[in-house]
Amino acid sequence: KAGVTQTPRYLIKTRGQQVTLSCSPISGHRSVSWYQQTPGQGLQFLFEYFSETQRNKGNFPGRFSGRQFSNSRSEMNVSTLELGDSALYLCASSLENQREQYFGPGTRLTVT
Amino acid sequence: DQQVKQNSPSLSVQEGRISILNCDYTNSMFDYFLWYKKYPAEGPTFLISISSIKDKNEDGRFTVFLNKSAKHLSLHIVPSQPGDSAVYFCAASPGFNAGNMLTFGGGTRLMVKP
């Protein structure tokens, strides 16, 4: 079975721009979660989607948003980028009612 | 406030010996705990998990112990191998009513010396 895939792997954006990151979960996994990893704050939960509905949201500003499609693929969007948004953005998927989440390789976003 | 803490930022162990990584949590709502291993520029890889109804779970060289009264869990790796060198994160999950979200500790860098 193919793992979680994320595109693009690397991205450089300018402050004020917006960005969209994509995630394809493991086949059959309907729950998709997003996390941000930074040196200062560590790994932090952004949001979780299940059956195209946001089930949970972490403590991030409204500039961070996401969605899930009917095939369980997910996208996250960050608008009005700030320097502090530079991070590794990780997507994880899991089966319904399963706690174990399986992570993709991440998208490294650099904001200049 | 940090709900999941890994107080040792790094640990160095000789190949073949036991590695013990520790994790403490404060939130009593957590009822499921997981350990992940992470290499640079890669996503975390799931290692082992434990439900709060158990106090031990074993999978090959990896064993996780949970002490609910102390709100403490540990990961034992026996025997340690150089390929185990990575950053290890513990993570905690609340009951499913709160959704499937993980709260991570800050990580412990394990170095296994040949």
GROMACS .gro file of N, CA and C in nm, chain A residues 9 31 33 35 37 43 45 48 55-56 88 90 94 97-105, chain B residues 31-32 34 36 38 41-44 46 49 89 93-96 98-102 104:
model
  132
    9ARG      N    1   0.701   1.910  -0.205
    9ARG     CA    2   0.789   1.878  -0.093
    9ARG      C    3   0.858   2.002  -0.038
   31SER      N    4  -0.966   0.968   0.767
   31SER     CA    5  -0.932   1.079   0.856
   31SER      C    6  -0.797   1.136   0.814
   33SER      N    7  -0.524   1.452   0.916
   33SER     CA    8  -0.488   1.557   1.010
   33SER      C    9  -0.366   1.631   0.958
   35TYR      N   10  -0.035   1.891   1.077
   35TYR     CA   11   0.048   1.936   1.187
   35TYR      C   12   0.154   2.030   1.133
   37GLN      N   13   0.544   2.168   1.221
   37GLN     CA   14   0.662   2.148   1.304
   37GLN      C   15   0.757   2.265   1.285
   43LEU      N   16   0.596   2.000   1.732
   43LEU     CA   17   0.490   1.948   1.647
   43LEU      C   18   0.356   1.991   1.704
   45PHE      N   19  -0.072   2.043   1.640
   45PHE     CA   20  -0.190   2.003   1.564
   45PHE      C   21  -0.258   2.125   1.503
   48GLU      N   22  -0.816   1.850   1.183
   48GLU     CA   23  -0.846   1.714   1.139
   48GLU      C   24  -0.974   1.715   1.057
   55ARG      N   25  -1.334   1.811   1.201
   55ARG     CA   26  -1.377   1.757   1.331
   55ARG      C   27  -1.310   1.828   1.446
   56ASN      N   28  -1.192   1.884   1.418
   56ASN     CA   29  -1.112   1.940   1.525
   56ASN      C   30  -1.023   2.049   1.470
   88LEU      N   31   0.783   2.294   0.872
   88LEU     CA   32   0.754   2.168   0.803
   88LEU      C   33   0.606   2.136   0.830
   90LEU      N   34   0.311   1.878   0.807
   90LEU     CA   35   0.294   1.733   0.798
   90LEU      C   36   0.147   1.696   0.791
   94SER      N   37  -0.544   0.826   0.902
   94SER     CA   38  -0.575   0.712   0.987
   94SER      C   39  -0.708   0.651   0.944
   97ASN      N   40  -1.187   0.530   1.356
   97ASN     CA   41  -1.177   0.469   1.490
   97ASN      C   42  -1.039   0.412   1.522
   98GLN      N   43  -0.937   0.457   1.449
   98GLN     CA   44  -0.802   0.413   1.480
   98GLN      C   45  -0.722   0.533   1.530
   99ARG      N   46  -0.651   0.516   1.638
   99ARG     CA   47  -0.574   0.628   1.694
   99ARG      C   48  -0.442   0.648   1.623
  100GLU      N   49  -0.385   0.539   1.568
  100GLU     CA   50  -0.255   0.551   1.505
  100GLU      C   51  -0.266   0.633   1.378
  101GLN      N   52  -0.183   0.735   1.369
  101GLN     CA   53  -0.180   0.819   1.250
  101GLN      C   54  -0.050   0.795   1.177
  102TYR      N   55  -0.059   0.792   1.045
  102TYR     CA   56   0.056   0.764   0.960
  102TYR      C   57   0.088   0.890   0.881
  103PHE      N   58   0.215   0.933   0.893
  103PHE     CA   59   0.253   1.062   0.842
  103PHE      C   60   0.315   1.055   0.702
  104GLY      N   61   0.294   1.162   0.628
  104GLY     CA   62   0.364   1.180   0.502
  104GLY      C   63   0.499   1.243   0.527
  105PRO      N   64   0.575   1.268   0.420
  105PRO     CA   65   0.711   1.321   0.435
  105PRO      C   66   0.714   1.470   0.468
  143ASP      N   67  -0.609   0.915   2.682
  143ASP     CA   68  -0.631   0.774   2.711
  143ASP      C   69  -0.561   0.682   2.612
  144TYR      N   70  -0.478   0.738   2.526
  144TYR     CA   71  -0.405   0.657   2.429
  144TYR      C   72  -0.275   0.728   2.401
  146LEU      N   73   0.126   0.714   2.205
  146LEU     CA   74   0.197   0.662   2.090
  146LEU      C   75   0.342   0.711   2.092
  148TYR      N   76   0.664   0.782   1.821
  148TYR     CA   77   0.704   0.798   1.682
  148TYR      C   78   0.854   0.821   1.677
  150LYS      N   79   1.158   0.986   1.422
  150LYS     CA   80   1.167   1.080   1.311
  150LYS      C   81   1.312   1.104   1.270
  153ALA      N   82   1.412   1.572   0.781
  153ALA     CA   83   1.348   1.591   0.651
  153ALA      C   84   1.252   1.477   0.614
  154GLU      N   85   1.207   1.400   0.714
  154GLU     CA   86   1.105   1.298   0.690
  154GLU      C   87   0.992   1.317   0.789
  155GLY      N   88   0.878   1.255   0.758
  155GLY     CA   89   0.768   1.257   0.852
  155GLY      C   90   0.791   1.156   0.964
  156PRO      N   91   0.724   1.173   1.078
  156PRO     CA   92   0.737   1.076   1.187
  156PRO      C   93   0.687   0.938   1.144
  158PHE      N   94   0.538   0.579   1.285
  158PHE     CA   95   0.475   0.518   1.402
  158PHE      C   96   0.554   0.397   1.448
  161SER      N   97   0.218   0.178   2.033
  161SER     CA   98   0.118   0.254   2.107
  161SER      C   99   0.069   0.175   2.226
  201PHE      N  100   0.950   1.092   1.945
  201PHE     CA  101   0.843   1.173   2.001
  201PHE      C  102   0.740   1.085   2.067
  205SER      N  103  -0.333   1.106   2.291
  205SER     CA  104  -0.461   1.128   2.225
  205SER      C  105  -0.573   1.125   2.328
  206PRO      N  106  -0.664   1.222   2.323
  206PRO     CA  107  -0.778   1.218   2.415
  206PRO      C  108  -0.881   1.119   2.365
  207GLY      N  109  -0.988   1.099   2.437
  207GLY     CA  110  -1.093   1.009   2.394
  207GLY      C  111  -1.147   1.052   2.260
  208PHE      N  112  -1.207   0.960   2.186
  208PHE     CA  113  -1.253   0.989   2.052
  208PHE      C  114  -1.357   1.099   2.048
  210ALA      N  115  -1.323   1.376   2.159
  210ALA     CA  116  -1.248   1.499   2.134
  210ALA      C  117  -1.186   1.500   1.996
  211GLY      N  118  -1.213   1.397   1.916
  211GLY     CA  119  -1.154   1.391   1.784
  211GLY      C  120  -1.020   1.323   1.786
  212ASN      N  121  -0.971   1.288   1.671
  212ASN     CA  122  -0.844   1.216   1.661
  212ASN      C  123  -0.730   1.313   1.644
  213MET      N  124  -0.690   1.380   1.751
  213MET     CA  125  -0.579   1.473   1.745
  213MET      C  126  -0.470   1.426   1.840
  214LEU      N  127  -0.347   1.448   1.801
  214LEU     CA  128  -0.233   1.408   1.881
  214LEU      C  129  -0.164   1.531   1.937
  216PHE      N  130   0.195   1.627   2.098
  216PHE     CA  131   0.330   1.572   2.097
  216PHE      C  132   0.416   1.634   2.206
   0.00000   0.00000   0.00000
